[in-house]
mmCIF file of C-alpha atoms in Angstrom:
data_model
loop_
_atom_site.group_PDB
_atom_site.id
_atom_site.type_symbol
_atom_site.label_atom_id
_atom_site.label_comp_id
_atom_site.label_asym_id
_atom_site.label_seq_id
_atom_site.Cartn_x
_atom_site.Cartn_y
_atom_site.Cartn_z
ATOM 1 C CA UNK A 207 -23.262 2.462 -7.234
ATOM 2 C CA UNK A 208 -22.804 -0.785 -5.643
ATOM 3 C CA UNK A 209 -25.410 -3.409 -4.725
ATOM 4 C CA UNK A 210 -27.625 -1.141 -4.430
ATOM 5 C CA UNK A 211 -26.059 1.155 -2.567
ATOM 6 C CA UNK A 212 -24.129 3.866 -2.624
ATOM 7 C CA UNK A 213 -20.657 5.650 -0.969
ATOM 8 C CA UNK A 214 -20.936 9.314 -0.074
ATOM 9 C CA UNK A 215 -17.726 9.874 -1.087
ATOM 10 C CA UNK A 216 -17.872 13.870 -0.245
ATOM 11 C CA UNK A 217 -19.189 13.756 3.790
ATOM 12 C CA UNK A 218 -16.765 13.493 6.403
ATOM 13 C CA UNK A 219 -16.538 9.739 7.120
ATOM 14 C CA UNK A 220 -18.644 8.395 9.680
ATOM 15 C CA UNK A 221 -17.133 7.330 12.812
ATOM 16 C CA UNK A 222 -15.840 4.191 14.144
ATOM 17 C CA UNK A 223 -18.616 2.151 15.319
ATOM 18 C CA UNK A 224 -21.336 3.669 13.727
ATOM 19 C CA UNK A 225 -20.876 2.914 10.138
ATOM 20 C CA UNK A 226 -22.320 0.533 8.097
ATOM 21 C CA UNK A 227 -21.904 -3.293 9.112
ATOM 22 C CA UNK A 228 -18.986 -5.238 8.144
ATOM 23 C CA UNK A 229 -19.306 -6.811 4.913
ATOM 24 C CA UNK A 230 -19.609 -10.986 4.275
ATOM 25 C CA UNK A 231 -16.363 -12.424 3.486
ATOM 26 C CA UNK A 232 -16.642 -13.614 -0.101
ATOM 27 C CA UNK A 233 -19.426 -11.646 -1.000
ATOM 28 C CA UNK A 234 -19.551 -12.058 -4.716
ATOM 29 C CA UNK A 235 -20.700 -8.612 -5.613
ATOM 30 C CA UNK A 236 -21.906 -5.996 -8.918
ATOM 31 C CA UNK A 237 -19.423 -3.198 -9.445
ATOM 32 C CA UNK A 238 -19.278 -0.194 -12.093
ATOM 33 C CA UNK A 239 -17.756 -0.281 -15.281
ATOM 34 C CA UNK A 240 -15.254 1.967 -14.552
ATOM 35 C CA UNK A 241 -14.145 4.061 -11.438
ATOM 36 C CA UNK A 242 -12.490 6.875 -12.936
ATOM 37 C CA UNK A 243 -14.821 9.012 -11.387
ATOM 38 C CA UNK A 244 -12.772 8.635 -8.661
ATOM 39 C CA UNK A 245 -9.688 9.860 -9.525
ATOM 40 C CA UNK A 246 -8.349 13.118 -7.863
ATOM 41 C CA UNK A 247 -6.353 13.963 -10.870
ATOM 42 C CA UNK A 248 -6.632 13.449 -14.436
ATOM 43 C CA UNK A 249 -3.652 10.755 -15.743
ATOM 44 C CA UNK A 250 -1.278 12.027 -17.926
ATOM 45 C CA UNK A 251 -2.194 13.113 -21.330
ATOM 46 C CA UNK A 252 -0.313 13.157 -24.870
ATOM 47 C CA UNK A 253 2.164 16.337 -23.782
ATOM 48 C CA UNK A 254 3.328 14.516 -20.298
ATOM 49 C CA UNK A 255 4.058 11.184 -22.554
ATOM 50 C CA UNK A 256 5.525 12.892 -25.289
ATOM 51 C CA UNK A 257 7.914 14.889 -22.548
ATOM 52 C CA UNK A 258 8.472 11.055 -21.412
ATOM 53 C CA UNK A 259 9.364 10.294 -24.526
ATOM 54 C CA UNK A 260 12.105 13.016 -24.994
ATOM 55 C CA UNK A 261 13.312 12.566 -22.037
ATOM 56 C CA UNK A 262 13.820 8.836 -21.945
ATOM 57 C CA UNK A 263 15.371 7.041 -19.316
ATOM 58 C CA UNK A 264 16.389 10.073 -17.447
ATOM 59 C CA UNK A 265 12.680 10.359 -16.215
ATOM 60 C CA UNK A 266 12.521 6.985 -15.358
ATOM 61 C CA UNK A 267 15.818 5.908 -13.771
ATOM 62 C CA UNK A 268 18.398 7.427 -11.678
ATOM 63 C CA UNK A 269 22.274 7.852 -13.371
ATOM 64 C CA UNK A 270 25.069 6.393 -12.338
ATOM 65 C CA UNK A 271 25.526 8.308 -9.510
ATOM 66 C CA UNK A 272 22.011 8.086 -8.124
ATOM 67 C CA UNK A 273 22.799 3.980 -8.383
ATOM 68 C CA UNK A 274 26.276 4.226 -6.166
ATOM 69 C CA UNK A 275 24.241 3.896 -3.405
ATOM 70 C CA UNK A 276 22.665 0.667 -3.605
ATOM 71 C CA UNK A 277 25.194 -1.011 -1.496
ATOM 72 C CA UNK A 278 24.248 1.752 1.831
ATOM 73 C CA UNK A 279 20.348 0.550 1.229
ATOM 74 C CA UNK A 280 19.334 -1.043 4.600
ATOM 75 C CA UNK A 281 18.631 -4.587 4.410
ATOM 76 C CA UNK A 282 19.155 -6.578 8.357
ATOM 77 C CA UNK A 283 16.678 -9.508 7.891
ATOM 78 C CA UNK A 284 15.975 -10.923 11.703
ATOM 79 C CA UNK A 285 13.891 -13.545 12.705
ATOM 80 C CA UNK A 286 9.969 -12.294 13.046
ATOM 81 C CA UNK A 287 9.202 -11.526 17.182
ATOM 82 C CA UNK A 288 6.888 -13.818 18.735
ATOM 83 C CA UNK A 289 3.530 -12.795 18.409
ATOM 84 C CA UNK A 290 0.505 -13.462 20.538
ATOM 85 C CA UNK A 291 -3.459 -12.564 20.283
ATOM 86 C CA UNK A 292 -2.681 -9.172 21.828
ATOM 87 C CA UNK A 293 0.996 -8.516 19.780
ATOM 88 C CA UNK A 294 0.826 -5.803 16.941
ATOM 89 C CA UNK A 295 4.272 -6.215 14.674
ATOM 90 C CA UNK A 296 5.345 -5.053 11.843
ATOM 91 C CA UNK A 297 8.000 -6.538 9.797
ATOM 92 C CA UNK A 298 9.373 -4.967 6.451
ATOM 93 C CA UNK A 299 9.769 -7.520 3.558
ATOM 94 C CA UNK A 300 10.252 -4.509 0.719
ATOM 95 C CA UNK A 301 8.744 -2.174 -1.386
ATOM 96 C CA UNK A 302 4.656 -2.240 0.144
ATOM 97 C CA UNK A 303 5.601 -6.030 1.248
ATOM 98 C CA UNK A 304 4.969 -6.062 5.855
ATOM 99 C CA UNK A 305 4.129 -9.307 7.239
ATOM 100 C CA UNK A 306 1.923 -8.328 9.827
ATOM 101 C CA UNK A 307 1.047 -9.711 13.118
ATOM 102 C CA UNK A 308 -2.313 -8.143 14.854
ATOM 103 C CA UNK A 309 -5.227 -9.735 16.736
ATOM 104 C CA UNK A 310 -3.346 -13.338 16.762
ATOM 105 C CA UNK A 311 -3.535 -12.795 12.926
ATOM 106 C CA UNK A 312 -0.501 -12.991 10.560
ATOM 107 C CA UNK A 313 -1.497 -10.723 7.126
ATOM 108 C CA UNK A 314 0.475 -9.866 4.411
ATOM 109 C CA UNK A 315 -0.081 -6.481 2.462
ATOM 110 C CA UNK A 316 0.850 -6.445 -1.544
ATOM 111 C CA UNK A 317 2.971 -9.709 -1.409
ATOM 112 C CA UNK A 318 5.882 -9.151 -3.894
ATOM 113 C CA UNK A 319 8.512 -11.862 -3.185
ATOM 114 C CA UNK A 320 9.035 -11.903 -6.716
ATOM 115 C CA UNK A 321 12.719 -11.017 -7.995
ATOM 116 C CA UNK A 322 11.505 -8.847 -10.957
ATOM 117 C CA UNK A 323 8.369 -7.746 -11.824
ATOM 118 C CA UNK A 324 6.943 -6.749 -15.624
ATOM 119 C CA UNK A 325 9.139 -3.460 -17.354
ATOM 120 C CA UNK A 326 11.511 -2.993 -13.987
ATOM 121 C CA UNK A 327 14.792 -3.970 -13.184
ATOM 122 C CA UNK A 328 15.281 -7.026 -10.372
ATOM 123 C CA UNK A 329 14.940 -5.789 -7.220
ATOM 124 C CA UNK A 330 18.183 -4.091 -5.978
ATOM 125 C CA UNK A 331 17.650 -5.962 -2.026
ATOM 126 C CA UNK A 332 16.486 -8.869 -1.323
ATOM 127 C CA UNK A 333 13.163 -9.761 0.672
ATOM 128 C CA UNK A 334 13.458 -9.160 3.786
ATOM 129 C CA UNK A 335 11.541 -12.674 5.061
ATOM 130 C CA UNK A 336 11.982 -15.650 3.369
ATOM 131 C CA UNK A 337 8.863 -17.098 1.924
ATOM 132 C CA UNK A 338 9.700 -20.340 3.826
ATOM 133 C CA UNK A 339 10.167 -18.301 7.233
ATOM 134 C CA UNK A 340 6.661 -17.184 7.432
ATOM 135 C CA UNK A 341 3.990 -18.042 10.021
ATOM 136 C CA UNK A 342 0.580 -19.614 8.302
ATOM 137 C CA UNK A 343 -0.663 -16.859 6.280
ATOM 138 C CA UNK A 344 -4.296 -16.164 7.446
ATOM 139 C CA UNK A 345 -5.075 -13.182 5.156
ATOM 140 C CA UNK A 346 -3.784 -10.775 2.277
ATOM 141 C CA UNK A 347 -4.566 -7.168 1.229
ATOM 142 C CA UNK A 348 -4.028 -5.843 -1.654
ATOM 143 C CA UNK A 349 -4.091 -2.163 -2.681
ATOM 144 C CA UNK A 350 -4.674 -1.712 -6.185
ATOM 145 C CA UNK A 351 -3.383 -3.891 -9.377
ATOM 146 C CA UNK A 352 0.199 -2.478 -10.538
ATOM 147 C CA UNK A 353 2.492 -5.015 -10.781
ATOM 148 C CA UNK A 354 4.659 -3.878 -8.572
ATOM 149 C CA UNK A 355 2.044 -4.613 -5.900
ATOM 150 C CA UNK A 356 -0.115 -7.835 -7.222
ATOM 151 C CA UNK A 357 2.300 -9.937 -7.618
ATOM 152 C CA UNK A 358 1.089 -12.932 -9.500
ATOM 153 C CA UNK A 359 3.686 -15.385 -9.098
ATOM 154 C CA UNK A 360 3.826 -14.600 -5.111
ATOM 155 C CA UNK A 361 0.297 -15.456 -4.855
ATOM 156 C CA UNK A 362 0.052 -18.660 -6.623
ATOM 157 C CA UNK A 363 2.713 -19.812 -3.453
ATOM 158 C CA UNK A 364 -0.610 -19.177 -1.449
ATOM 159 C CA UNK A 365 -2.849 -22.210 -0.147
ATOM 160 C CA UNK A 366 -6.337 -21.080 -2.449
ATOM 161 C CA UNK A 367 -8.345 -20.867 0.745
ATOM 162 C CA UNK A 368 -6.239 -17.717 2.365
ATOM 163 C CA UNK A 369 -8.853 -14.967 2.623
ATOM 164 C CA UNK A 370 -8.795 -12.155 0.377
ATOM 165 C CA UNK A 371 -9.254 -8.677 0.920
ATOM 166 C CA UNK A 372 -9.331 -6.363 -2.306
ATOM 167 C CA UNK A 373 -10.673 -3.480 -3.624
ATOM 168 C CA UNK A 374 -13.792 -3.269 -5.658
ATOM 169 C CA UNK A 375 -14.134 -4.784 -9.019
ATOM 170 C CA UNK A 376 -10.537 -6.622 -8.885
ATOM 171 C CA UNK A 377 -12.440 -10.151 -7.102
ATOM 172 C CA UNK A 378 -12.772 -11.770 -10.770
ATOM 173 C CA UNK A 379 -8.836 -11.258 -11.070
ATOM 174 C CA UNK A 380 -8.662 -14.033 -8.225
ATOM 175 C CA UNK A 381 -11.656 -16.336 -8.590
ATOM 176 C CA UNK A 382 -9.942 -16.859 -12.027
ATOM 177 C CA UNK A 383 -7.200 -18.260 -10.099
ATOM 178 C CA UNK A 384 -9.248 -20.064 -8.245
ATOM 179 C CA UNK A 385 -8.756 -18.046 -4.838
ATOM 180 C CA UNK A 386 -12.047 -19.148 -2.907
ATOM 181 C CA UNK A 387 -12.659 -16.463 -0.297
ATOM 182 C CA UNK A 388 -12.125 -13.032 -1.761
ATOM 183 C CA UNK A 389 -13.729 -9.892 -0.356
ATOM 184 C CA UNK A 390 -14.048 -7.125 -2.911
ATOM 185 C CA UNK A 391 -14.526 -3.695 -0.771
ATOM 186 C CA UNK A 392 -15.742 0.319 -1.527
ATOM 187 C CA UNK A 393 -13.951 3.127 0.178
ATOM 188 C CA UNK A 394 -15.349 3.016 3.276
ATOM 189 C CA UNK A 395 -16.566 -0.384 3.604
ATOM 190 C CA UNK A 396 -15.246 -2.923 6.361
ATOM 191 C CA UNK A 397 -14.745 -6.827 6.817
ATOM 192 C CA UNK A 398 -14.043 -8.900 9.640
ATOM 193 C CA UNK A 399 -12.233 -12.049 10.016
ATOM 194 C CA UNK A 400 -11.530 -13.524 13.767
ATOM 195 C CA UNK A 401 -12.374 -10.546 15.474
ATOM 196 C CA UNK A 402 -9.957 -8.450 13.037
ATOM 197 C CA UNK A 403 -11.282 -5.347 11.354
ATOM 198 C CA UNK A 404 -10.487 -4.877 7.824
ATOM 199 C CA UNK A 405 -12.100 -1.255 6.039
ATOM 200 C CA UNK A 406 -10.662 -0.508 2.402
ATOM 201 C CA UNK A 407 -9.833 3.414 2.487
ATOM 202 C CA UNK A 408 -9.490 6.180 -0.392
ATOM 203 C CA UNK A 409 -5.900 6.836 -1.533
ATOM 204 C CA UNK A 410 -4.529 9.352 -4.778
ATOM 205 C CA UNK A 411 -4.044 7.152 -7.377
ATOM 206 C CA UNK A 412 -5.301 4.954 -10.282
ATOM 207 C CA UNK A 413 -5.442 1.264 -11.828
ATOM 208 C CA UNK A 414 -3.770 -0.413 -15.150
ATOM 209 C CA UNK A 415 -2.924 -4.222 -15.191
ATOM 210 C CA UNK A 416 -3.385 -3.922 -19.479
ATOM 211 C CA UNK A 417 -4.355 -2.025 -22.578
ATOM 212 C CA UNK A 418 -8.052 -2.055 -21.874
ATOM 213 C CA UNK A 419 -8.493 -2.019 -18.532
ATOM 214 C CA UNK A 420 -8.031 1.410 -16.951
ATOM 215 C CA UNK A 421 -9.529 2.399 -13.366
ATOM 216 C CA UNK A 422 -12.383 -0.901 -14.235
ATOM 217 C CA UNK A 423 -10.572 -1.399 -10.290
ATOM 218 C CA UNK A 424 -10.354 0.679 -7.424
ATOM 219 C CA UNK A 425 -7.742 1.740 -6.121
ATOM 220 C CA UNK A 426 -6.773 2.437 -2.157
ATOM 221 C CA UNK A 427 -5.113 1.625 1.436
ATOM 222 C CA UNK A 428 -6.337 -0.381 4.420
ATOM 223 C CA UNK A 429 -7.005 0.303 8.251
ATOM 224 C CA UNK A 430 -6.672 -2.573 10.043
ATOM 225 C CA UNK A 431 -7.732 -2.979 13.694
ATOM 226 C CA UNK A 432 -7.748 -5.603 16.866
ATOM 227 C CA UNK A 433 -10.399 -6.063 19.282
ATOM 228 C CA UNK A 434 -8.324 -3.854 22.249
ATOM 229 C CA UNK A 435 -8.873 -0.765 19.404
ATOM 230 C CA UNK A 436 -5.810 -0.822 18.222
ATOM 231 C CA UNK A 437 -5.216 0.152 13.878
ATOM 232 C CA UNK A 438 -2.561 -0.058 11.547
ATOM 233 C CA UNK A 439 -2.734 2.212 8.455
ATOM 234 C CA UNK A 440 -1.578 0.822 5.201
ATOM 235 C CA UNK A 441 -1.309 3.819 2.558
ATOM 236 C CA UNK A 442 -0.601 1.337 -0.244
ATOM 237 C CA UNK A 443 0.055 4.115 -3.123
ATOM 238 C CA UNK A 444 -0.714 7.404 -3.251
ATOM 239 C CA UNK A 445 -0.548 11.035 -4.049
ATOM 240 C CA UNK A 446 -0.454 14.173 -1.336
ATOM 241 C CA UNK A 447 -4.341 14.920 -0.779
ATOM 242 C CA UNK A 448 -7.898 15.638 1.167
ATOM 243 C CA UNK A 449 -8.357 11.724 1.787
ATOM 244 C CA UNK A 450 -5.572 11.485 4.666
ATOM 245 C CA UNK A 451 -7.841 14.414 7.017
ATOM 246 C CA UNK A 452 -10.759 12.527 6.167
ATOM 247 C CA UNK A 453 -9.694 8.933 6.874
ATOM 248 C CA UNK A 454 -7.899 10.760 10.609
ATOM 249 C CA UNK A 455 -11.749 11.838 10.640
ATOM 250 C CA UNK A 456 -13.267 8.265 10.476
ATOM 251 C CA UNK A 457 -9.984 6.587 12.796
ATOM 252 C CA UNK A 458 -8.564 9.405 15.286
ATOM 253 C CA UNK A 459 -5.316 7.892 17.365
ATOM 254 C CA UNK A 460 -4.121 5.141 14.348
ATOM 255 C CA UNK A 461 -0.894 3.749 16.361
ATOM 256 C CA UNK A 462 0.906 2.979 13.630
ATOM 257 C CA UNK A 463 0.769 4.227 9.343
ATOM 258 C CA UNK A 464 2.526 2.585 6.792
ATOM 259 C CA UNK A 465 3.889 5.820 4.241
ATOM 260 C CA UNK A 466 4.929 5.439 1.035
ATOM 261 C CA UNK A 467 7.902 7.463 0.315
ATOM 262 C CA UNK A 468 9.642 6.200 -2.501
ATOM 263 C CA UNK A 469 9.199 6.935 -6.263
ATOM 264 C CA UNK A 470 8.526 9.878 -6.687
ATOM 265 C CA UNK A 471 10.477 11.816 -9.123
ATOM 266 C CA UNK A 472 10.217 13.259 -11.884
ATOM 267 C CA UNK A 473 7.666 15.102 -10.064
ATOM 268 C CA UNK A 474 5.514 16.386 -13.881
ATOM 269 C CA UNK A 475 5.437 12.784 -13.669
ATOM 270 C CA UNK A 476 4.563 11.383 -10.636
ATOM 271 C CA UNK A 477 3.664 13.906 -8.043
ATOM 272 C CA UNK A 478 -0.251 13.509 -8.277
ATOM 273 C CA UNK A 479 -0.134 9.745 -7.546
ATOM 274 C CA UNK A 480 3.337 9.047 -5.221
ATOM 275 C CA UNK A 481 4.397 11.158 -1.985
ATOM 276 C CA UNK A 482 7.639 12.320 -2.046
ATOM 277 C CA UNK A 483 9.006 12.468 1.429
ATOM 278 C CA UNK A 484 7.755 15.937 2.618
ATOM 279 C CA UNK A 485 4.330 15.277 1.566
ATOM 280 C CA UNK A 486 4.367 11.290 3.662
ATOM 281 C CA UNK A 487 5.510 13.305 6.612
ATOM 282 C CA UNK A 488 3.237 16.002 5.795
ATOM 283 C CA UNK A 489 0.148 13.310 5.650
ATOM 284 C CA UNK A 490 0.922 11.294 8.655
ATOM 285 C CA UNK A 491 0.600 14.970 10.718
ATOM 286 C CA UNK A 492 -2.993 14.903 9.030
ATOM 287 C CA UNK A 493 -3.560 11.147 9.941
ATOM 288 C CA UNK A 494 -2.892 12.086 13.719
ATOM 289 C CA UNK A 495 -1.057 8.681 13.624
ATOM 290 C CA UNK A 496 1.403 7.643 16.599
ATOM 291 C CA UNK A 497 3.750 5.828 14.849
ATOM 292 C CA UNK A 498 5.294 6.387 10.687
ATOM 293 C CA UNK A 499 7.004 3.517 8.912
ATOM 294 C CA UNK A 500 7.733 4.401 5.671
ATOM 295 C CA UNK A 501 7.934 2.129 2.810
ATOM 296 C CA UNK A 502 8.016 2.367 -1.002
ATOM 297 C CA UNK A 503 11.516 2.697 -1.221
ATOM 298 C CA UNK A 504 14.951 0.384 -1.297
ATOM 299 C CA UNK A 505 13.728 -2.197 -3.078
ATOM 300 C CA UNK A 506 12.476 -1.730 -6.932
ATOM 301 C CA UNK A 507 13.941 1.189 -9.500
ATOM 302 C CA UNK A 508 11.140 2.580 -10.159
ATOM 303 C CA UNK A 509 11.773 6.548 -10.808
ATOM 304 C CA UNK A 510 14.795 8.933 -11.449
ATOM 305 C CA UNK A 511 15.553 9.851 -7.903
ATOM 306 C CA UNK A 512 18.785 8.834 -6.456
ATOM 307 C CA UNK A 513 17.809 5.361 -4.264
ATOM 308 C CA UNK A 514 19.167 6.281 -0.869
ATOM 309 C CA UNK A 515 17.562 10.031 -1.076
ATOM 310 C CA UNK A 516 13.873 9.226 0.007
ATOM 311 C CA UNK A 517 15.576 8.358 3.573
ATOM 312 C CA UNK A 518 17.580 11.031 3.679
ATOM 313 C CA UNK A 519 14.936 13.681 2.768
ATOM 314 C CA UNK A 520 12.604 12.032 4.789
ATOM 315 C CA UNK A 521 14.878 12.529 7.430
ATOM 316 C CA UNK A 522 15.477 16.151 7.162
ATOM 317 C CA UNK A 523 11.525 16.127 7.121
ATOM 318 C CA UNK A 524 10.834 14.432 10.102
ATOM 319 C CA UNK A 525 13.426 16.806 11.967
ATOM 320 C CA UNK A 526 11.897 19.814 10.260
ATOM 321 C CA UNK A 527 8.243 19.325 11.505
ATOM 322 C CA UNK A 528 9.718 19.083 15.120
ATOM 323 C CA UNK A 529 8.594 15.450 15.082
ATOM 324 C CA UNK A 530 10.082 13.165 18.004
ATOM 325 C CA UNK A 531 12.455 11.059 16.339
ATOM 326 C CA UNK A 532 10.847 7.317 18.249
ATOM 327 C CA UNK A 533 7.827 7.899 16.456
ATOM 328 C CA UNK A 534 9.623 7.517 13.011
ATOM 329 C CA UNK A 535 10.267 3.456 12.555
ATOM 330 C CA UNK A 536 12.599 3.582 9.684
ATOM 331 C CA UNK A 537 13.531 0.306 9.211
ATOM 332 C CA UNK A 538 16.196 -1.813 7.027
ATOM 333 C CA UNK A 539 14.659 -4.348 4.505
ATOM 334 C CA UNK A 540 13.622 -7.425 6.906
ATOM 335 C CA UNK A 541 13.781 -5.758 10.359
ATOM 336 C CA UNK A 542 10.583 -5.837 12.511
ATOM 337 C CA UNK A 543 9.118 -3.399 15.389
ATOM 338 C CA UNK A 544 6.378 -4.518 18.064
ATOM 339 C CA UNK A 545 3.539 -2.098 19.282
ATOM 340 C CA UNK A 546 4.254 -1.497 22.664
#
């Protein structure tokens, strides 16, 4: 329950155009207490962290020979392409980091230019973009609260008057830091800023920033689309499930989804909340999307699978499903690709 209101969160979403109205930017809004209602699977319980605990770093970082690799990760930083009020680009900066360009907007999704981040090893390439290469910023979306993808030291570089777009209950997080226009959104629910379409989207996964403060956030990806109709899908994090049919349902013909397919093993551990790379390819065929770019990979140690192998099984994948192989946008760390 939200303002009053409240998200269906079982129909078939309704389609493009005939939802409800965007929402104010910088609506300062009333959220639950907690949304753990909405989680698709319970988190892990007292026998999954004790297995954790026997295990030890095995189930959290690759061995030696899963690390030999990190010299063969892609990283080819370029200059970003020119783009214009009718240019959609995308531009890999690492991990769930894209600067990108759509409806003469620049926006960056989960800005982590950050060498470290809290309880993980540095990053093992570099950003793609340099911070000082970048176009204004005109807005930022952010997926959920893990460090890995709100990145507080990244977003104090920001000017305090970028718009905001987050999901529900996290807005406090940012007028804190004195952020002045941020946009908390439900699943579902849509923003627009200079003629850009912004709706916040389900996703399998959770929220933890401390001790106390599980799922009091939301959790999710964003669809973002231009005035000539065309969307960009960014899956932030998140499990194999229903909510990739149902968001196809709502936005049938996205040109272009953003697919996490990174961090993912052990899979007692993680497999309810990160794709592995059969299940990314196996949800952008539900999505109906044009275009894949995955992501979530190459940049941060973050599980026990060897660091090149999401690419590689996400190749054998791709071929597997009989997929053309120009709709799959792999890119190196920094490299960009324009909507043609």
């Amino acid at each position: 329950m939200t303002d009053g209101t409240s998200t269906d969160l079982t129909a078939p979403a309704t389609p493009p155009g005939r939802g409800p109205a965007p929402r104010p930017l910088g609506e300062v809004r009333t959220w639950p207490r907690s949304f753990a209602g909405r989680l698709t699977a319970p988190l892990p319980g007292v026998h999954a962290f004790a297995r954790l605990a026997r295990e030890g770093s095995a189930a959290l970082r690759p061995g030696s020979d899963g690390l030999r690799d990190v010299p063969r990760l892609p990283f080819a930083p370029g200059p970003l392409p020119p783009a214009g009020p009718g240019t959609v680009a995308a531009t890999w900066a690492g991990h769930a980091s894209w600067v990108l360009r759509i409806g003469g907007l620049t926006v960056l999704t989960d800005p982590v230019w950050s060498r470290r981040i809290l309880g993980t090893p540095a990053r093992v390439t570099p950003v793609g973009v340099r911070w000082e290469d970048l176009p204004p910023v005109d807005a930022v979306v952010i997926s959920h609260n893990h460090y890995d993808h709100l990145d507080a030291p990244t977003l104090r570089r920001l000017p305090r008057t970028t718009p905001l777009f987050v999901p529900a209950g996290l807005g406090r997080w940012f007028r804190r830091r004195r952020f002045t226009t941020v946009t908390e959104l439900d699943w579902w629910e849509s923003a627009e800023l200079r003629g850009v379409r912004f709706e916040f989207v389900p996703a399998h996964h959770w929220s933890k920033r401390t001790l106390t403060d599980t799922c009091r956030t939301l959790w999710g990806g964003w669809v973002l689309g231009d005035r000539r109709g065309r969307r960009v899908y960014f899956a932030g994090d998140t499990g194999y499930g229903h909510w990739f049919r149902r968001i196809a349902e709502r936005h049938p013909g996205i040109d272009l989804a953003l697919m996490p397919i990174g961090a993912y093993a052990p899979r007692w551990w993680l497999g309810d909340v990160h794709t592995d790379p059969e299940e990314a390819v196996r949800a952008f065929r539900d999505l109906g999307a044009r275009i894949m770019a995955p992501m979530h990979w190459a940049t941060f140690v973050l599980s026990s699978e060897p660091v090149l192998e999401p690419l590689t099984r996400l190749h054998t994948a791709w071929g597997a499903a009989g997929l053309p192989r120009d709709r799959l946008w792999d890119l190196a760390v920094g490299e960009s690709r324009v909507l043609e």
